Amino acid sequence: GALAIRFGGERPLTTGTLAADRLDLSDLFAPFVQARTSAGLWSAEPLDIGPLTAGGDLDLRVSASSAHVGSLRVEDMAANVMVRPGRIDASLGRATLNNGVVKGRLSVATVAPGLDLRAQGSFERLDSAALLSDLGQNSWFAGSTQGQFVLEGAGESAADIVLQSHGRATLG
């Protein structure tokens, strides 16, 4: 890959491309796991992305032949992460997951008070039983599935965002 840092504006801008055969994204997604309490409920602890967006701007393209978050594995992943003051945008241009194709976007922005979260995604030819098994769930649903979702929410904590979220999903 390649990496460049430009100094000259108010904040340094880091741009780059990371290409890897294998990539472990578990630590990157740890804050999402921490949004749940040990009892399995959504956390009421305040969320703050300020420390993650304070250092400088980032525009990073990432590709990997194989990537995983915990036990969830994807192949042929192409993604992009952009960080600006008070805002993180991530997109998954394409990845193969359990013989299907997934795509999605996530945007998290600081608003008064708390965070604004917007997510959307789509999947096709996804082996639902294999996905549920990877997530440690019973395979109560089986077969090749396709669908899409849109979710929006805002709040000071994960619990607030979940309670105040709205969206739509289709599954086939």
XYZ file of C-alpha atoms in Angstrom:
172
model
C 0.000 0.000 0.000
C 0.885 3.678 0.075
C 0.513 6.376 2.702
C 0.854 10.167 2.448
C 0.555 12.875 5.086
C -0.078 16.476 4.085
C 0.584 19.328 6.476
C -0.682 22.719 5.441
C -4.245 23.085 6.565
C -5.667 23.341 10.047
C -5.217 19.601 10.542
C -2.887 17.083 8.958
C -4.487 14.929 6.252
C -3.456 11.295 5.985
C -4.432 9.491 2.801
C -3.542 6.011 1.810
C -4.251 2.576 0.534
C -3.764 -0.565 2.562
C -3.763 -3.892 0.748
C -3.397 -7.085 2.765
C -3.759 -10.808 2.314
C -5.182 -11.204 5.842
C -6.554 -8.513 8.155
C -7.822 -8.722 11.752
C -10.388 -5.949 12.371
C -11.490 -7.192 15.812
C -9.861 -4.314 17.734
C -11.380 -1.760 15.369
C -14.887 -3.007 16.157
C -14.282 -3.353 19.932
C -16.175 -0.094 20.718
C -19.307 -1.601 19.121
C -18.993 -4.681 21.329
C -18.542 -2.412 24.356
C -21.903 -0.826 23.545
C -23.434 -3.874 25.259
C -23.276 -4.563 28.992
C -22.190 -7.903 30.435
C -25.902 -8.645 30.947
C -26.478 -8.266 27.195
C -28.317 -4.946 27.458
C -27.406 -1.779 25.574
C -25.031 0.402 27.573
C -26.203 3.712 29.054
C -22.596 5.002 29.200
C -22.116 8.210 27.171
C -20.547 7.763 23.727
C -17.908 10.177 22.484
C -16.049 9.942 19.167
C -14.169 13.182 19.857
C -10.899 11.461 20.815
C -11.079 9.337 17.643
C -11.517 12.371 15.374
C -9.278 14.917 17.119
C -5.851 13.985 15.725
C -6.230 14.752 12.047
C -8.194 13.942 8.925
C -8.019 10.480 7.382
C -8.968 9.044 4.015
C -7.967 5.380 3.940
C -8.870 2.743 1.384
C -8.510 -0.835 2.598
C -8.594 -4.084 0.667
C -7.974 -7.597 1.930
C -8.163 -11.073 0.510
C -9.416 -12.244 3.909
C -10.533 -10.206 6.933
C -12.218 -11.081 10.198
C -13.937 -9.511 13.181
C -13.924 -12.162 15.888
C -15.405 -15.297 14.317
C -17.009 -13.428 11.403
C -14.894 -13.753 8.238
C -15.141 -11.964 4.899
C -13.205 -12.476 1.663
C -12.241 -10.035 -1.109
C -13.035 -6.970 1.008
C -12.854 -3.413 -0.337
C -13.581 -0.610 2.151
C -12.979 3.077 2.833
C -12.733 5.040 6.094
C -12.916 8.826 6.303
C -12.383 10.759 9.531
C -13.089 14.470 9.904
C -13.624 16.553 13.061
C -16.579 15.009 14.895
C -17.384 12.584 12.065
C -16.480 9.068 10.949
C -17.712 7.619 7.653
C -16.989 4.025 6.688
C -18.098 2.158 3.621
C -17.825 -1.446 2.612
C -17.774 -1.340 -1.173
C -17.955 -5.086 -1.463
C -17.093 -8.236 0.472
C -17.899 -11.925 0.222
C -19.543 -13.284 3.374
C -20.791 -16.881 3.662
C -20.939 -17.291 -0.125
C -22.863 -14.035 -0.536
C -21.999 -10.427 -1.305
C -22.402 -7.647 1.278
C -22.128 -3.859 0.923
C -22.777 -1.066 3.384
C -22.161 2.401 4.783
C -21.922 3.706 8.337
C -21.790 7.339 9.379
C -21.331 8.519 12.967
C -21.310 12.244 13.734
C -21.188 14.333 16.870
C -24.419 16.273 17.456
C -25.697 18.114 20.494
C -26.150 16.122 22.643
C -24.507 12.842 21.695
C -24.122 11.097 18.361
C -26.064 10.717 15.143
C -25.755 7.251 13.584
C -26.815 6.312 10.059
C -26.293 2.882 8.546
C -27.392 1.212 5.364
C -26.466 -2.032 3.707
C -27.417 -4.759 1.323
C -26.634 -8.433 0.881
C -27.392 -11.107 -1.672
C -26.930 -14.889 -1.877
C -25.972 -14.955 1.819
C -25.971 -18.382 3.516
C -28.040 -17.408 6.556
C -27.454 -20.632 8.536
C -23.663 -20.252 8.189
C -23.880 -16.581 9.209
C -25.918 -17.379 12.315
C -23.437 -20.107 13.220
C -20.509 -17.667 12.813
C -22.293 -15.274 15.164
C -22.752 -18.027 17.776
C -26.510 -18.257 17.233
C -28.770 -21.220 16.597
C -29.479 -21.749 12.925
C -33.196 -21.089 13.225
C -33.209 -19.687 9.690
C -31.610 -21.394 6.701
C -31.159 -20.840 2.998
C -29.765 -18.256 0.653
C -31.053 -14.800 1.558
C -30.973 -11.319 0.159
C -32.015 -8.038 1.649
C -31.279 -4.477 2.530
C -31.616 -2.193 5.531
C -31.528 1.469 6.511
C -31.172 2.551 10.152
C -30.951 6.012 11.708
C -30.696 6.963 15.346
C -29.339 9.602 17.707
C -28.561 9.797 21.384
C -25.959 10.137 24.102
C -25.473 6.392 24.658
C -25.904 3.124 22.791
C -29.153 2.569 24.720
C -30.449 6.009 23.643
C -29.559 5.388 20.002
C -31.297 1.997 19.993
C -34.427 3.381 21.709
C -34.665 6.355 19.344
C -33.682 4.565 16.135
C -35.897 4.021 13.158
C -35.439 2.424 9.775
C -36.608 -0.257 7.432
C -35.421 -3.646 6.249
C -36.366 -6.151 3.603
C -35.405 -9.793 3.633
C -36.035 -12.384 0.988
